[in-house]
Coordinates of C-alpha atoms and ligand atoms in Angstrom, one line a residue:
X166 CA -8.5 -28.6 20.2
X167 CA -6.4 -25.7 19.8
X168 CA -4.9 -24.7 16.2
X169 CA -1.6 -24.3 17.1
X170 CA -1.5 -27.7 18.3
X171 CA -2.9 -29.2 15.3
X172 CA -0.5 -27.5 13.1
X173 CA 2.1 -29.1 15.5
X174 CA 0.6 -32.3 15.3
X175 CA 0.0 -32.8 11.8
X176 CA 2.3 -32.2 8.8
X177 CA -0.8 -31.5 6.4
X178 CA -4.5 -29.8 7.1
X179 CA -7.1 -28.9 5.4
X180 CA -9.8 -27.1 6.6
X181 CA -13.0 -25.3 5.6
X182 CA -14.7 -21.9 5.9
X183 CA -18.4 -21.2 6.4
X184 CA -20.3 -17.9 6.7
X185 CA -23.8 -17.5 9.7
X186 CA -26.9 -16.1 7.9
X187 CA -28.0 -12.9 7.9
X188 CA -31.2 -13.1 9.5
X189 CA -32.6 -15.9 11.8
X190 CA -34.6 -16.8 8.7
X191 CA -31.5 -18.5 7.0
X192 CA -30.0 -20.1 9.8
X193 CA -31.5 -24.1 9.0
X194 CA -30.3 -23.7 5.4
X195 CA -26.6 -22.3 6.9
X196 CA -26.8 -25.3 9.3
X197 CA -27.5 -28.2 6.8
X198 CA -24.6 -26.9 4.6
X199 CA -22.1 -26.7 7.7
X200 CA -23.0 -30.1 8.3
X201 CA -22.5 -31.6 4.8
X202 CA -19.3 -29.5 5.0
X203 CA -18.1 -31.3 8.7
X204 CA -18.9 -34.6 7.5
X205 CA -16.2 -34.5 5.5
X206 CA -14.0 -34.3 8.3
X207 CA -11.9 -30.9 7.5
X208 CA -9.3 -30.5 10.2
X209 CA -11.1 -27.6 11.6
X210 CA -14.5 -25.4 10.1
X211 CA -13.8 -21.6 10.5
X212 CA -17.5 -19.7 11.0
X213 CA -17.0 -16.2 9.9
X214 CA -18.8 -12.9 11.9
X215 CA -21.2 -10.3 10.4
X216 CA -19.4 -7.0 10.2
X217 CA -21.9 -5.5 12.2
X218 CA -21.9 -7.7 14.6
X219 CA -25.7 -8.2 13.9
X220 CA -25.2 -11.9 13.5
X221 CA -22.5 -12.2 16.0
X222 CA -24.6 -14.9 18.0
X223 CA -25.4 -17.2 15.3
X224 CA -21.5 -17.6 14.6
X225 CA -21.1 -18.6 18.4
X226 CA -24.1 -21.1 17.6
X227 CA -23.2 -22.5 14.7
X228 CA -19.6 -23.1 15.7
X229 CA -20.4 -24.6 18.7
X230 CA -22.7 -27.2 16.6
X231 CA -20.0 -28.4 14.7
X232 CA -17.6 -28.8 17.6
X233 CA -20.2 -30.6 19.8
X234 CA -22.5 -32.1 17.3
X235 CA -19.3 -33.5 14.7
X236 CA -16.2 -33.2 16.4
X237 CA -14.8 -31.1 14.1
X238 CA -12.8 -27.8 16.1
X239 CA -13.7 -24.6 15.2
X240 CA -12.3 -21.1 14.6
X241 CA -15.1 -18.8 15.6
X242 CA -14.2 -15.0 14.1
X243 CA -15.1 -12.0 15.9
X244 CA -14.6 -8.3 14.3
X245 CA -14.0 -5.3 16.1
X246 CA -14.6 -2.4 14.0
X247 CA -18.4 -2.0 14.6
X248 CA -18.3 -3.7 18.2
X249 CA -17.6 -1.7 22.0
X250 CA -15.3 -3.0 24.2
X251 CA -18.5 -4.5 26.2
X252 CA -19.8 -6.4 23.3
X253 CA -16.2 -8.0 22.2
X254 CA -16.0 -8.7 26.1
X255 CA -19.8 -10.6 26.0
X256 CA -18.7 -12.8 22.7
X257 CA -15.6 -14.0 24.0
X258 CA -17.2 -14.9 27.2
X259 CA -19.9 -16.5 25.5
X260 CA -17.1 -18.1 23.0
X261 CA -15.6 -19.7 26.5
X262 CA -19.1 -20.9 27.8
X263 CA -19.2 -22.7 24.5
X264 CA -15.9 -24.2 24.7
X265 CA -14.7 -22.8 21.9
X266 CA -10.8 -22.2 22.1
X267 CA -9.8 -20.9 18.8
X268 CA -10.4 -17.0 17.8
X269 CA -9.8 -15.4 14.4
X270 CA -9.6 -11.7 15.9
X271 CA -10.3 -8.9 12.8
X272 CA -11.1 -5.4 12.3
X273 CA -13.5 -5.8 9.7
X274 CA -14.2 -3.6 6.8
X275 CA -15.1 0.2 8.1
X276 CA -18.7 0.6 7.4
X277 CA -19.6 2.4 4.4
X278 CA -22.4 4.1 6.3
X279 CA -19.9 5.4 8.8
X280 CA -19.0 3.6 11.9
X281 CA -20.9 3.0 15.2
X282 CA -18.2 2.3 17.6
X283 CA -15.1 3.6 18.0
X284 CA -13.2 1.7 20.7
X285 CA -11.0 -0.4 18.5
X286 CA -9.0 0.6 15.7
X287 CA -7.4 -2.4 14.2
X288 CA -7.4 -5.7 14.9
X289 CA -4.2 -5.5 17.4
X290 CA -6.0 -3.9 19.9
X291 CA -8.3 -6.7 19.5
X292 CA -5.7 -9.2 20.6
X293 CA -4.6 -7.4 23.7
X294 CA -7.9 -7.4 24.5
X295 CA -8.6 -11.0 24.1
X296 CA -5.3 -11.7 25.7
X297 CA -6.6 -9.9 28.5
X298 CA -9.4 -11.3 29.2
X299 CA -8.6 -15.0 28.6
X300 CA -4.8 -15.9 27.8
X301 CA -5.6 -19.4 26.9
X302 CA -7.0 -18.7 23.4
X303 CA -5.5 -19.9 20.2
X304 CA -5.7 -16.9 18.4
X305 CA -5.5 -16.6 14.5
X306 CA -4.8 -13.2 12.3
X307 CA -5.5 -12.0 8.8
X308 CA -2.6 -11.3 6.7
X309 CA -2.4 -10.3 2.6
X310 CA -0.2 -11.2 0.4
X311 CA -0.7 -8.6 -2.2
X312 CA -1.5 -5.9 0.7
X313 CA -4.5 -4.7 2.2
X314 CA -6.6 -2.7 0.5
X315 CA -5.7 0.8 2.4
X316 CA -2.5 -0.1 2.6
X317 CA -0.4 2.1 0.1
X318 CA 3.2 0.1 0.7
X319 CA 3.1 -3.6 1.6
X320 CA 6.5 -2.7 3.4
X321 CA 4.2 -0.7 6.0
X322 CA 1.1 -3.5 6.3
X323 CA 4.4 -6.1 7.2
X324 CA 5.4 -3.7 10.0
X325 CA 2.0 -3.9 11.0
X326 CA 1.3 -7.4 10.7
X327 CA 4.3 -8.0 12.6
X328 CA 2.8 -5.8 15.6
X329 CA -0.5 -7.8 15.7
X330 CA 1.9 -11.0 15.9
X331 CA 3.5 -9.8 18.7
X332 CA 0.2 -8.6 19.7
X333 CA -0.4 -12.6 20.4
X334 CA -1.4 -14.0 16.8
X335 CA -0.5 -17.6 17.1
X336 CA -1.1 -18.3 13.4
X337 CA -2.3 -15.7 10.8
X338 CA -4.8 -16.9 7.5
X339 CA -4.6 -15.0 3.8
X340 CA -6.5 -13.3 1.8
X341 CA -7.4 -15.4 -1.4
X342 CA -5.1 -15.2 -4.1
X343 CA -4.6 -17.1 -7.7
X344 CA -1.3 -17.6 -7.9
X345 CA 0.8 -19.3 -5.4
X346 CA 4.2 -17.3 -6.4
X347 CA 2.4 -14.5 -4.7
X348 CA 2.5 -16.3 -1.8
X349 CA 6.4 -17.5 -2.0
X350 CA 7.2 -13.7 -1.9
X351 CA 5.1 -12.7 0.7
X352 CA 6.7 -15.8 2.6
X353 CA 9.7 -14.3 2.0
X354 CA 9.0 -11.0 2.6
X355 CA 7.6 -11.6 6.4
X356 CA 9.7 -14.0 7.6
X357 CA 12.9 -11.7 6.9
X358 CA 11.1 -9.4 9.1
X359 CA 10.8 -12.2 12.3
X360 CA 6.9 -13.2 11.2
X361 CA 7.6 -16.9 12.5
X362 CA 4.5 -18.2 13.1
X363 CA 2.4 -20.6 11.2
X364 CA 0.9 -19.2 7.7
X365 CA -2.3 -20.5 6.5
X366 CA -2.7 -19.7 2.3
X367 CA -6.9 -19.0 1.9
X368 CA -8.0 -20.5 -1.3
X369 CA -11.0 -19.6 -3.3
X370 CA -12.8 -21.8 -5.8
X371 CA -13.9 -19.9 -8.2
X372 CA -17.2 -21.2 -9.8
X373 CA -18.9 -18.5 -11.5
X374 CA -17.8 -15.5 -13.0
X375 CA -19.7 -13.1 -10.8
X376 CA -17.4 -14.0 -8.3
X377 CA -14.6 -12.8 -10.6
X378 CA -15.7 -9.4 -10.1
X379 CA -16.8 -9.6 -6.6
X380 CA -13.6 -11.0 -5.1
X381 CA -11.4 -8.4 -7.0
X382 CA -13.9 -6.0 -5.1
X383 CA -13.4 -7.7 -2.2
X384 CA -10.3 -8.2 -1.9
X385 CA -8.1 -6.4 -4.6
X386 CA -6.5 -9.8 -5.4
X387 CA -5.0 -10.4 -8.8
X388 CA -6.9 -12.9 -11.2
X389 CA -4.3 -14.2 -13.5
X390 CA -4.9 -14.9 -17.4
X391 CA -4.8 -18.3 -16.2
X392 CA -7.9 -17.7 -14.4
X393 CA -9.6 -15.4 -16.5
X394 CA -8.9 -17.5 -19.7
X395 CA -10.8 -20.3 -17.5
X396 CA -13.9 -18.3 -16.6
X397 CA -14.1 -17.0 -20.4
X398 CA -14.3 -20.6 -21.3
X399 CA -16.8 -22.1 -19.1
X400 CA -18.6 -18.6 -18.4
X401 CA -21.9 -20.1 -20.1
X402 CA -21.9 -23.7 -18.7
X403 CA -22.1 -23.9 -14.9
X404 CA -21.5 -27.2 -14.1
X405 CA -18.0 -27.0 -16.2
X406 CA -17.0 -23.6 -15.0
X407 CA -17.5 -25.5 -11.4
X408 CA -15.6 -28.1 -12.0
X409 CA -12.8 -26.5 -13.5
X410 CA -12.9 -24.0 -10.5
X411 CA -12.6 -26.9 -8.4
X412 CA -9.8 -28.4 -10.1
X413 CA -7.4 -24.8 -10.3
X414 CA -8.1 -24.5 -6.7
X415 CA -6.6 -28.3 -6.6
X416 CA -4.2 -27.5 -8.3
X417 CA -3.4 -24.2 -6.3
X418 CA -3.6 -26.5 -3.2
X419 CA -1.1 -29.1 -4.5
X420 CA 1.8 -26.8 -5.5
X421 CA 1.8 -25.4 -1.8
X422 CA 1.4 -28.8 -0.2
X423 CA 4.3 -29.7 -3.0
X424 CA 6.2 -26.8 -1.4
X425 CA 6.3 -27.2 1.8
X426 CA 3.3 -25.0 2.5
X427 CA 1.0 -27.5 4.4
X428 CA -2.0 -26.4 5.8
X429 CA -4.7 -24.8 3.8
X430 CA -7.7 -23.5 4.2
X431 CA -10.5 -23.5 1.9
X432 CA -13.2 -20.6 1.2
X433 CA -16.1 -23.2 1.1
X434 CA -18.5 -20.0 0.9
X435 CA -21.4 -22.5 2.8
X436 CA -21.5 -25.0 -0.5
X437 CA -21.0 -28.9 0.4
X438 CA -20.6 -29.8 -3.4
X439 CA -17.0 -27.6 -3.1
X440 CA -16.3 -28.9 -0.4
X441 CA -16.8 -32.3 -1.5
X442 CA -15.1 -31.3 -5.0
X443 CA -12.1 -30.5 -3.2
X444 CA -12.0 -33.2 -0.7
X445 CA -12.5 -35.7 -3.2
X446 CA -9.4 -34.6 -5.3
X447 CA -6.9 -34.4 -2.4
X448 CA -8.1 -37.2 0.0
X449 CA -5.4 -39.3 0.1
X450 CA -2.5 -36.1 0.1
X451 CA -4.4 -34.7 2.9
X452 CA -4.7 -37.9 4.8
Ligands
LIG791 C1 -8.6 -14.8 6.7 C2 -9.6 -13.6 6.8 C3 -10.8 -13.8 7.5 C4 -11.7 -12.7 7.5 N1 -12.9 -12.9 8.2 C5 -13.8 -11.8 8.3 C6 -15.0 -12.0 9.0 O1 -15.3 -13.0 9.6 N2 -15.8 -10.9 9.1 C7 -15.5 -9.7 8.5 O2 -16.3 -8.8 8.6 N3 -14.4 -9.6 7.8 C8 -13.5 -10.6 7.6 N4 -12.3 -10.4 6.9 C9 -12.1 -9.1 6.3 C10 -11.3 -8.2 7.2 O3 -12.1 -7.8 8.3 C11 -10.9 -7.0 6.4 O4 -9.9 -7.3 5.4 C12 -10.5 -5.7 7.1 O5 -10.4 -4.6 6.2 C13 -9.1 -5.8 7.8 O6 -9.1 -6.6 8.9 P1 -7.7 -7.0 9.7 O7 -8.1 -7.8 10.8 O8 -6.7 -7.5 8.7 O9 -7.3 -5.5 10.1 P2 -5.9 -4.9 10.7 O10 -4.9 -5.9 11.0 O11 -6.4 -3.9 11.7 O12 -5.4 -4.1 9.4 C14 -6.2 -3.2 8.7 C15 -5.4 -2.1 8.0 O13 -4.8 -1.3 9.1 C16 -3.4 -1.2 9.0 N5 -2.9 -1.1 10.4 C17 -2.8 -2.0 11.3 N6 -2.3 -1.6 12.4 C18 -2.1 -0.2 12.2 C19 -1.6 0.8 13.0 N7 -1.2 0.6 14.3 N8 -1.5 2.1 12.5 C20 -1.9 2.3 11.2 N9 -2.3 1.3 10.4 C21 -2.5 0.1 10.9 C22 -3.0 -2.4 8.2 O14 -1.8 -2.3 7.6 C23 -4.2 -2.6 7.3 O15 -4.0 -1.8 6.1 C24 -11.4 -11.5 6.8 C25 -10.2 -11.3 6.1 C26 -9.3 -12.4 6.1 C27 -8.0 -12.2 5.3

């Protein structure tokens, strides 16, 4: 099933996000989780790609699993930053011998160490390239509401965004963020500029607070009081600080829905109970 097709189809989605392991070692444990995590029956499962392309094979694997094994389709990411034009042209073949049909084409983060390949710049090239190769994928992009990090104006990442649409992007996905009017104005901001396609909002459960700090690392998204009030709170009770991480992301998740923002994808980070957490409060919206 291609994505563009199911955003067609359905007025609301939800689906979920899983990462491949980073050695062979971890695969079963990855594997178990993404199965808890299909059961639920997302719309689609995303399966992100090692930025080194190291583990590039296990995300073909574990996709395919969960399209053939649960029905569930799947948005299998490839990166571009670390990868030759002869390795992005090996994955997507082997991403069309595995019937998967949706791509989530990325630079990736430049390597601290320094990079090993330098036949793609940013992830429009990426697209042609895909394009090229096979026109029938359903390609997705990533877009940021707050900006990407290297980014100095957000004026100049939408000029850019709107090249990798035209590029071929048939929906693009968002950086997390914790608070949905940051979404409204990027909204705003990209479809004044002819950004027309479909805009998926990426939202992060937080449940502990060293992801606080990571995903500002990460990401340079904004934690709101709000959010930081939360995590003080809870900080030295797990189980609470989960469950109220659960139930912001809800409530993140119903003000878009509420808003005419309908399909969502979650950062399950390879953890069912999330997942479930989620799924369990918005069952009957989603459905
Ligand atoms: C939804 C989502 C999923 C992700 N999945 C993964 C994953 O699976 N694996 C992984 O390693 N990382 C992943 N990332 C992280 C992503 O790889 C990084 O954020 C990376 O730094 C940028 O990737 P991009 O595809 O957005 O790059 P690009 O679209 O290439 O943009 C990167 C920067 O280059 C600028 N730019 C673009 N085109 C030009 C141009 N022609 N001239 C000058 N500047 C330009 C942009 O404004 C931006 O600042 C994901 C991010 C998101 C939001």
């Amino acid at each position: 099933m291609k994505i563009k097709d199911l955003f067609k189809n359905k007025e609301v989605t939800l689906s979920f996000e899983v990462f491949p392991p980073k050695t062979d070692d971890g695969y079963e444990a990855v594997e178990k989780a993404a199965a808890r995590i299909a059961e639920l029956k997302p719309d689609f499962m995303s399966v992100t790609y090692g930025a080194g392309g190291g583990t590039s094979k296990n995300t073909g694997n574990i996709a395919a699993d969960l399209q053939d094994k649960y029905g569930v389709p799947v948005l299998a990411h490839l990166t571009c930053v670390s990868s030759t034009r002869d390795l992005v042209r090996e994955v997507v073949k082997s991403y069309r011998e595995k019937g998967i049909e949706n791509i989530m084409a990325l630079r990736g983060d430049i390597p601290k160490e320094g990079r090993i390949a330098f036949d793609y710049n940013h992830a429009t090239e990426l697209i042609y390239d895909i394009k090229s190769l096979d026109e029938s994928f359903c390609i997705g992009g990533a877009c940021y509401p707050e900006g990407h990090v290297e980014c100095e104006r957000q004026s100049e990442d939408i000029i850019h965004l709107k090249e990798k649409v035209d590029a071929g992007c048939d929906f693009l996905t968002t950086q997390m963020f914790f608070d949905n009017s940051t979404l409204y104005q990027f909204l705003y901001r990209i479809r004044e500029k002819g950004i027309e396609v479909p805009v998926v909002p990426g939202i992060m459960p937080i449940t502990n607070k060293r992801q606080v700090a990571r995903s500002v690392a990460l990401s340079g998204s904004t934690i709101p009081q709000k959010m930081k009030i939360m995590v003080d709170r809870f900080a030295d009770d797990p189980e609470k600080l989960k469950e109220a991480g659960i139930i912001y992301a809800s409530d993140q998740i119903i003000d878009l829905i509420s808003n005419g923002v309908s399909h969502i994808h979650v950062y399950s980070m390879n953890k069912p109970d999330i997942a479930e957490g989620i799924m369990r409060n918005l069952s009957t919206i989603i459905r």
